[in-house]
Amino acid sequence: RHRIGTQSAQDLTPDLGWTTPQLIKDLGLKSEFEGLIEKSASVYDALKPVFPNEAVYPLMLAFRKRTLFEWNLRQVCHFVKLRGGSKGHEAYRVVAFDVWRRVLEAQPWVGEVVIPLGKDWSVSVRS
């Protein structure tokens, strides 16, 4: 009940590529990870013609996905604060920072009234 907004998500597909988490890179597991990604996409491709609805299940969640969000300012601030903080996942943080940048580009006065990220915004984003 606290979320005021609508999300419309496209189905998961390997067509938009994937993101390799930094931890995977740091551990030297990038090639193994990418091998699993490719296998995941291959299973998807094999299942899609026969089982189009079920084909998404073998896809790893590292694949990118488009989602359209319709929010009011309250929900934007909630998302930015929740996902853009220092403890947020790096993929979500990038989106949260981008959302907040766009809000401030469209309505600069909002940044004088609302600061959902506190010090995280000034340290991580403005540079």
PDB file of C-alpha atoms in Angstrom, residues 1-7 69-79 82-83 92:
ATOM      1  CA  ARG A   1       0.000   0.000   0.000  1.00  0.00           C
ATOM      2  CA  HIS A   2       2.970   2.342   0.382  1.00  0.00           C
ATOM      3  CA  ARG A   3       3.952   2.021  -3.277  1.00  0.00           C
ATOM      4  CA  ILE A   4       2.136   4.397  -5.536  1.00  0.00           C
ATOM      5  CA  GLY A   5       2.990   3.468  -9.072  1.00  0.00           C
ATOM      6  CA  THR A   6       2.699   0.965 -11.863  1.00  0.00           C
ATOM      7  CA  GLN A   7       5.345  -1.345 -13.296  1.00  0.00           C
ATOM      8  CA  PHE A  69       7.705   2.584 -14.216  1.00  0.00           C
ATOM      9  CA  GLU A  70       4.968   5.154 -13.754  1.00  0.00           C
ATOM     10  CA  TRP A  71       5.570   6.950 -10.447  1.00  0.00           C
ATOM     11  CA  ASN A  72       4.708  10.067  -8.567  1.00  0.00           C
ATOM     12  CA  LEU A  73       7.463  12.006  -6.784  1.00  0.00           C
ATOM     13  CA  ARG A  74       6.876  10.148  -3.517  1.00  0.00           C
ATOM     14  CA  GLN A  75       7.510   6.780  -5.169  1.00  0.00           C
ATOM     15  CA  VAL A  76      10.563   8.108  -7.029  1.00  0.00           C
ATOM     16  CA  CYS A  77      12.053   9.244  -3.714  1.00  0.00           C
ATOM     17  CA  HIS A  78      11.238   5.897  -2.101  1.00  0.00           C
ATOM     18  CA  PHE A  79      12.947   3.993  -4.935  1.00  0.00           C
ATOM     19  CA  LEU A  82      15.886   2.306  -1.060  1.00  0.00           C
ATOM     20  CA  ARG A  83      17.951   1.262  -4.085  1.00  0.00           C
ATOM     21  CA  TYR A  92      20.082  -0.838  -8.892  1.00  0.00           C
TER      22      TYR A  92
END
